[in-house]
């Protein structure tokens, strides 16, 4: 994805390995560069890639021909064309909101596809994890400190129970296989396995 400040989406499980956003396509099919906005004080500025700045107006970016969902893994969704005759003088953030919402839904569907080939969890484990989440959230309402202690115990449990599985996975699977099983990219798997297995990611 192009650099620049913009709204992004992630899931709790996949994190930065699958960061989604609304991307912009110009009439010639290219992806525009971020738009640079000078700071009012004159002390620098910021680069912005938010889709809503590409309306072709002075001091904004070139005019977007279409929006599409994009993901940091390289996946892109179908183009959602913008009808500028219909948009007219409307502000793009308002006129393009429907297309942007479609992009978010497309990315949501992409994360479902990412999760599909991941190694499945037994139903009993899934149910227990969901119930534990509910119990800790309820505990937080009556005793925030107790909820924090419970979360800390979960951290300890995760570290204890994942140590040997991480080391076994390192021995039995290559990085690509581990990444696919976890629903991550290879850099994500390269970070997760050493953290649980307690070895240097640079070894």
mmCIF file of C-alpha atoms in Angstrom:
data_model
loop_
_atom_site.group_PDB
_atom_site.id
_atom_site.type_symbol
_atom_site.label_atom_id
_atom_site.label_comp_id
_atom_site.label_asym_id
_atom_site.label_seq_id
_atom_site.Cartn_x
_atom_site.Cartn_y
_atom_site.Cartn_z
ATOM 1 C CA UNK A 1 0.000 0.000 0.000
ATOM 2 C CA UNK A 2 1.124 3.556 -0.654
ATOM 3 C CA UNK A 3 2.520 5.575 2.264
ATOM 4 C CA UNK A 4 0.710 8.472 3.876
ATOM 5 C CA UNK A 5 -1.728 9.043 6.720
ATOM 6 C CA UNK A 6 -5.154 7.488 6.302
ATOM 7 C CA UNK A 7 -7.788 5.448 8.037
ATOM 8 C CA UNK A 8 -6.845 1.769 8.236
ATOM 9 C CA UNK A 9 -8.478 -1.399 9.539
ATOM 10 C CA UNK A 10 -7.004 -4.420 11.287
ATOM 11 C CA UNK A 11 -8.287 -7.502 13.060
ATOM 12 C CA UNK A 12 -7.170 -8.440 16.559
ATOM 13 C CA UNK A 13 -5.754 -11.766 15.424
ATOM 14 C CA UNK A 14 -3.974 -10.819 12.207
ATOM 15 C CA UNK A 15 -2.839 -7.318 13.220
ATOM 16 C CA UNK A 16 -0.486 -5.521 10.858
ATOM 17 C CA UNK A 17 -0.084 -8.573 8.612
ATOM 18 C CA UNK A 18 -3.446 -7.658 7.079
ATOM 19 C CA UNK A 19 -3.954 -3.913 7.383
ATOM 20 C CA UNK A 20 -6.807 -2.727 5.194
ATOM 21 C CA UNK A 21 -7.669 0.675 3.757
ATOM 22 C CA UNK A 22 -9.516 2.385 0.910
ATOM 23 C CA UNK A 23 -7.200 2.764 -2.056
ATOM 24 C CA UNK A 24 -7.517 5.214 -4.945
ATOM 25 C CA UNK A 25 -7.241 4.618 -8.693
ATOM 26 C CA UNK A 26 -6.845 7.464 -11.201
ATOM 27 C CA UNK A 27 -8.278 7.643 -14.725
ATOM 28 C CA UNK A 28 -5.058 6.239 -16.201
ATOM 29 C CA UNK A 29 -5.216 3.226 -13.858
ATOM 30 C CA UNK A 30 -2.349 4.340 -11.648
ATOM 31 C CA UNK A 31 -2.232 4.751 -7.886
ATOM 32 C CA UNK A 32 -1.615 8.393 -6.885
ATOM 33 C CA UNK A 33 1.179 9.531 -4.631
ATOM 34 C CA UNK A 34 0.290 10.798 -1.162
ATOM 35 C CA UNK A 35 -0.843 14.428 -0.980
ATOM 36 C CA UNK A 36 1.485 16.673 0.991
ATOM 37 C CA UNK A 37 -0.105 19.310 3.211
ATOM 38 C CA UNK A 38 2.097 22.093 4.557
ATOM 39 C CA UNK A 39 1.735 22.882 8.238
ATOM 40 C CA UNK A 40 0.097 26.261 8.880
ATOM 41 C CA UNK A 41 3.023 27.254 11.089
ATOM 42 C CA UNK A 42 5.494 26.558 8.299
ATOM 43 C CA UNK A 43 7.326 23.942 10.346
ATOM 44 C CA UNK A 44 6.927 20.932 8.075
ATOM 45 C CA UNK A 45 3.803 19.117 6.966
ATOM 46 C CA UNK A 46 2.273 15.694 6.489
ATOM 47 C CA UNK A 47 1.692 13.233 3.671
ATOM 48 C CA UNK A 48 -1.906 12.011 3.393
ATOM 49 C CA UNK A 49 -3.300 9.077 1.394
ATOM 50 C CA UNK A 50 -6.874 9.233 2.719
ATOM 51 C CA UNK A 51 -9.188 8.585 -0.232
ATOM 52 C CA UNK A 52 -11.316 11.661 0.484
ATOM 53 C CA UNK A 53 -8.542 14.131 -0.401
ATOM 54 C CA UNK A 54 -8.411 12.981 -4.030
ATOM 55 C CA UNK A 55 -11.132 15.258 -5.409
ATOM 56 C CA UNK A 56 -9.102 17.206 -7.973
ATOM 57 C CA UNK A 57 -9.655 20.549 -6.263
ATOM 58 C CA UNK A 58 -6.842 23.074 -5.726
ATOM 59 C CA UNK A 59 -4.552 22.092 -2.851
ATOM 60 C CA UNK A 60 -6.049 18.590 -2.860
ATOM 61 C CA UNK A 61 -4.958 15.481 -4.712
ATOM 62 C CA UNK A 62 -5.748 14.485 -8.315
ATOM 63 C CA UNK A 63 -9.320 13.333 -8.916
ATOM 64 C CA UNK A 64 -10.026 9.705 -8.045
ATOM 65 C CA UNK A 65 -11.696 7.643 -10.775
ATOM 66 C CA UNK A 66 -12.405 4.698 -8.497
ATOM 67 C CA UNK A 67 -11.915 3.383 -4.992
ATOM 68 C CA UNK A 68 -10.961 -0.146 -4.034
ATOM 69 C CA UNK A 69 -10.109 -2.037 -0.877
ATOM 70 C CA UNK A 70 -6.407 -2.701 -0.403
ATOM 71 C CA UNK A 71 -4.501 -4.789 2.127
ATOM 72 C CA UNK A 72 -0.906 -4.685 3.311
ATOM 73 C CA UNK A 73 -0.530 -8.322 2.165
ATOM 74 C CA UNK A 74 -0.891 -7.161 -1.459
ATOM 75 C CA UNK A 75 -4.527 -8.149 -1.986
ATOM 76 C CA UNK A 76 -6.803 -5.626 -3.724
ATOM 77 C CA UNK A 77 -10.573 -5.622 -4.116
ATOM 78 C CA UNK A 78 -12.657 -4.758 -7.181
ATOM 79 C CA UNK A 79 -12.875 -1.138 -8.283
ATOM 80 C CA UNK A 80 -15.817 0.968 -7.140
ATOM 81 C CA UNK A 81 -16.166 3.594 -9.877
ATOM 82 C CA UNK A 82 -16.967 7.187 -8.955
ATOM 83 C CA UNK A 83 -19.487 8.971 -11.204
ATOM 84 C CA UNK A 84 -18.259 12.569 -11.178
ATOM 85 C CA UNK A 85 -21.188 13.790 -13.250
ATOM 86 C CA UNK A 86 -23.443 12.607 -10.458
ATOM 87 C CA UNK A 87 -21.102 13.825 -7.722
ATOM 88 C CA UNK A 88 -20.901 17.318 -9.195
ATOM 89 C CA UNK A 89 -20.087 19.869 -6.491
ATOM 90 C CA UNK A 90 -20.687 17.502 -3.584
ATOM 91 C CA UNK A 91 -17.864 16.969 -1.133
ATOM 92 C CA UNK A 92 -16.098 13.689 -1.914
ATOM 93 C CA UNK A 93 -16.178 12.435 1.711
ATOM 94 C CA UNK A 94 -19.976 12.521 1.512
ATOM 95 C CA UNK A 95 -20.452 11.491 -2.121
ATOM 96 C CA UNK A 96 -17.961 8.634 -1.964
ATOM 97 C CA UNK A 97 -18.976 7.280 1.434
ATOM 98 C CA UNK A 98 -21.055 4.483 -0.091
ATOM 99 C CA UNK A 99 -18.168 3.260 -2.244
ATOM 100 C CA UNK A 100 -15.813 3.452 0.741
ATOM 101 C CA UNK A 101 -18.221 1.372 2.831
ATOM 102 C CA UNK A 102 -18.275 -1.268 0.087
ATOM 103 C CA UNK A 103 -14.468 -1.318 0.195
ATOM 104 C CA UNK A 104 -14.549 -2.005 3.932
ATOM 105 C CA UNK A 105 -16.972 -4.880 3.423
ATOM 106 C CA UNK A 106 -14.758 -6.281 0.651
ATOM 107 C CA UNK A 107 -11.777 -6.198 3.005
ATOM 108 C CA UNK A 108 -13.845 -7.893 5.737
ATOM 109 C CA UNK A 109 -14.563 -10.700 3.260
ATOM 110 C CA UNK A 110 -10.841 -10.867 2.453
ATOM 111 C CA UNK A 111 -9.999 -11.457 6.137
ATOM 112 C CA UNK A 112 -12.537 -14.283 6.199
ATOM 113 C CA UNK A 113 -10.710 -15.848 3.240
ATOM 114 C CA UNK A 114 -7.395 -15.338 5.059
ATOM 115 C CA UNK A 115 -8.741 -17.186 8.089
ATOM 116 C CA UNK A 116 -10.199 -20.069 6.062
ATOM 117 C CA UNK A 117 -6.896 -21.923 5.359
ATOM 118 C CA UNK A 118 -5.537 -21.221 8.859
ATOM 119 C CA UNK A 119 -5.204 -24.260 11.087
ATOM 120 C CA UNK A 120 -8.639 -24.813 12.673
ATOM 121 C CA UNK A 121 -9.150 -24.735 16.425
ATOM 122 C CA UNK A 122 -11.227 -27.441 18.108
ATOM 123 C CA UNK A 123 -14.734 -26.222 18.842
ATOM 124 C CA UNK A 124 -14.240 -26.795 22.569
ATOM 125 C CA UNK A 125 -11.249 -24.454 22.596
ATOM 126 C CA UNK A 126 -13.092 -21.792 20.583
ATOM 127 C CA UNK A 127 -16.081 -21.946 22.951
ATOM 128 C CA UNK A 128 -13.907 -21.739 26.041
ATOM 129 C CA UNK A 129 -11.928 -18.790 24.704
ATOM 130 C CA UNK A 130 -15.137 -16.922 23.866
ATOM 131 C CA UNK A 131 -16.568 -17.661 27.315
ATOM 132 C CA UNK A 132 -13.354 -16.540 28.981
ATOM 133 C CA UNK A 133 -13.513 -13.253 27.089
ATOM 134 C CA UNK A 134 -17.065 -12.687 28.321
ATOM 135 C CA UNK A 135 -16.120 -13.546 31.913
ATOM 136 C CA UNK A 136 -13.167 -11.144 31.961
ATOM 137 C CA UNK A 137 -15.283 -8.342 30.450
ATOM 138 C CA UNK A 138 -17.911 -8.895 33.144
ATOM 139 C CA UNK A 139 -15.207 -8.943 35.819
ATOM 140 C CA UNK A 140 -13.877 -5.615 34.557
ATOM 141 C CA UNK A 141 -17.211 -3.966 35.355
ATOM 142 C CA UNK A 142 -17.050 -4.936 39.027
ATOM 143 C CA UNK A 143 -13.291 -5.044 39.604
ATOM 144 C CA UNK A 144 -10.969 -3.565 36.978
ATOM 145 C CA UNK A 145 -7.880 -4.648 38.924
ATOM 146 C CA UNK A 146 -9.122 -8.226 39.088
ATOM 147 C CA UNK A 147 -9.678 -8.124 35.324
ATOM 148 C CA UNK A 148 -6.115 -6.905 34.841
ATOM 149 C CA UNK A 149 -4.849 -9.727 37.053
ATOM 150 C CA UNK A 150 -6.848 -12.197 34.980
ATOM 151 C CA UNK A 151 -5.353 -10.771 31.789
ATOM 152 C CA UNK A 152 -1.898 -11.074 33.310
ATOM 153 C CA UNK A 153 -2.575 -14.725 34.151
ATOM 154 C CA UNK A 154 -3.597 -15.251 30.534
ATOM 155 C CA UNK A 155 -0.275 -13.766 29.395
ATOM 156 C CA UNK A 156 1.587 -16.183 31.662
ATOM 157 C CA UNK A 157 -0.540 -19.100 30.457
ATOM 158 C CA UNK A 158 0.101 -18.202 26.815
ATOM 159 C CA UNK A 159 3.851 -18.042 27.413
ATOM 160 C CA UNK A 160 3.878 -21.382 29.234
ATOM 161 C CA UNK A 161 1.657 -23.359 26.878
ATOM 162 C CA UNK A 162 3.061 -22.038 23.597
ATOM 163 C CA UNK A 163 6.771 -22.555 24.354
ATOM 164 C CA UNK A 164 7.152 -26.150 23.183
ATOM 165 C CA UNK A 165 4.597 -25.909 20.358
ATOM 166 C CA UNK A 166 6.551 -22.965 18.935
ATOM 167 C CA UNK A 167 9.779 -24.941 19.059
ATOM 168 C CA UNK A 168 8.119 -28.007 17.533
ATOM 169 C CA UNK A 169 6.655 -25.838 14.761
ATOM 170 C CA UNK A 170 10.102 -24.404 14.074
ATOM 171 C CA UNK A 171 11.413 -27.941 13.602
ATOM 172 C CA UNK A 172 8.476 -29.392 11.647
ATOM 173 C CA UNK A 173 7.310 -26.534 9.386
ATOM 174 C CA UNK A 174 9.023 -23.954 7.226
ATOM 175 C CA UNK A 175 8.208 -20.282 7.653
ATOM 176 C CA UNK A 176 5.721 -20.220 4.777
ATOM 177 C CA UNK A 177 3.777 -23.153 6.176
ATOM 178 C CA UNK A 178 3.705 -21.598 9.648
ATOM 179 C CA UNK A 179 2.523 -18.270 8.255
ATOM 180 C CA UNK A 180 -0.329 -19.901 6.318
ATOM 181 C CA UNK A 181 -1.408 -21.946 9.334
ATOM 182 C CA UNK A 182 -1.507 -18.830 11.529
ATOM 183 C CA UNK A 183 -3.146 -16.563 8.941
ATOM 184 C CA UNK A 184 -0.103 -14.275 8.939
ATOM 185 C CA UNK A 185 2.507 -13.218 6.436
ATOM 186 C CA UNK A 186 6.042 -14.560 6.824
ATOM 187 C CA UNK A 187 7.266 -11.495 8.714
ATOM 188 C CA UNK A 188 4.391 -11.923 11.168
ATOM 189 C CA UNK A 189 5.191 -15.604 11.689
ATOM 190 C CA UNK A 190 8.865 -14.688 12.045
ATOM 191 C CA UNK A 191 7.893 -12.420 14.941
ATOM 192 C CA UNK A 192 5.311 -14.686 16.644
ATOM 193 C CA UNK A 193 7.201 -17.983 16.747
ATOM 194 C CA UNK A 194 10.391 -16.617 18.355
ATOM 195 C CA UNK A 195 8.320 -14.678 20.887
ATOM 196 C CA UNK A 196 6.553 -17.820 22.069
ATOM 197 C CA UNK A 197 9.561 -20.125 21.610
ATOM 198 C CA UNK A 198 11.923 -17.628 23.258
ATOM 199 C CA UNK A 199 14.653 -17.582 20.659
ATOM 200 C CA UNK A 200 16.135 -14.633 18.840
ATOM 201 C CA UNK A 201 14.253 -13.729 15.648
ATOM 202 C CA UNK A 202 17.668 -13.061 14.140
ATOM 203 C CA UNK A 203 19.032 -16.549 14.812
#
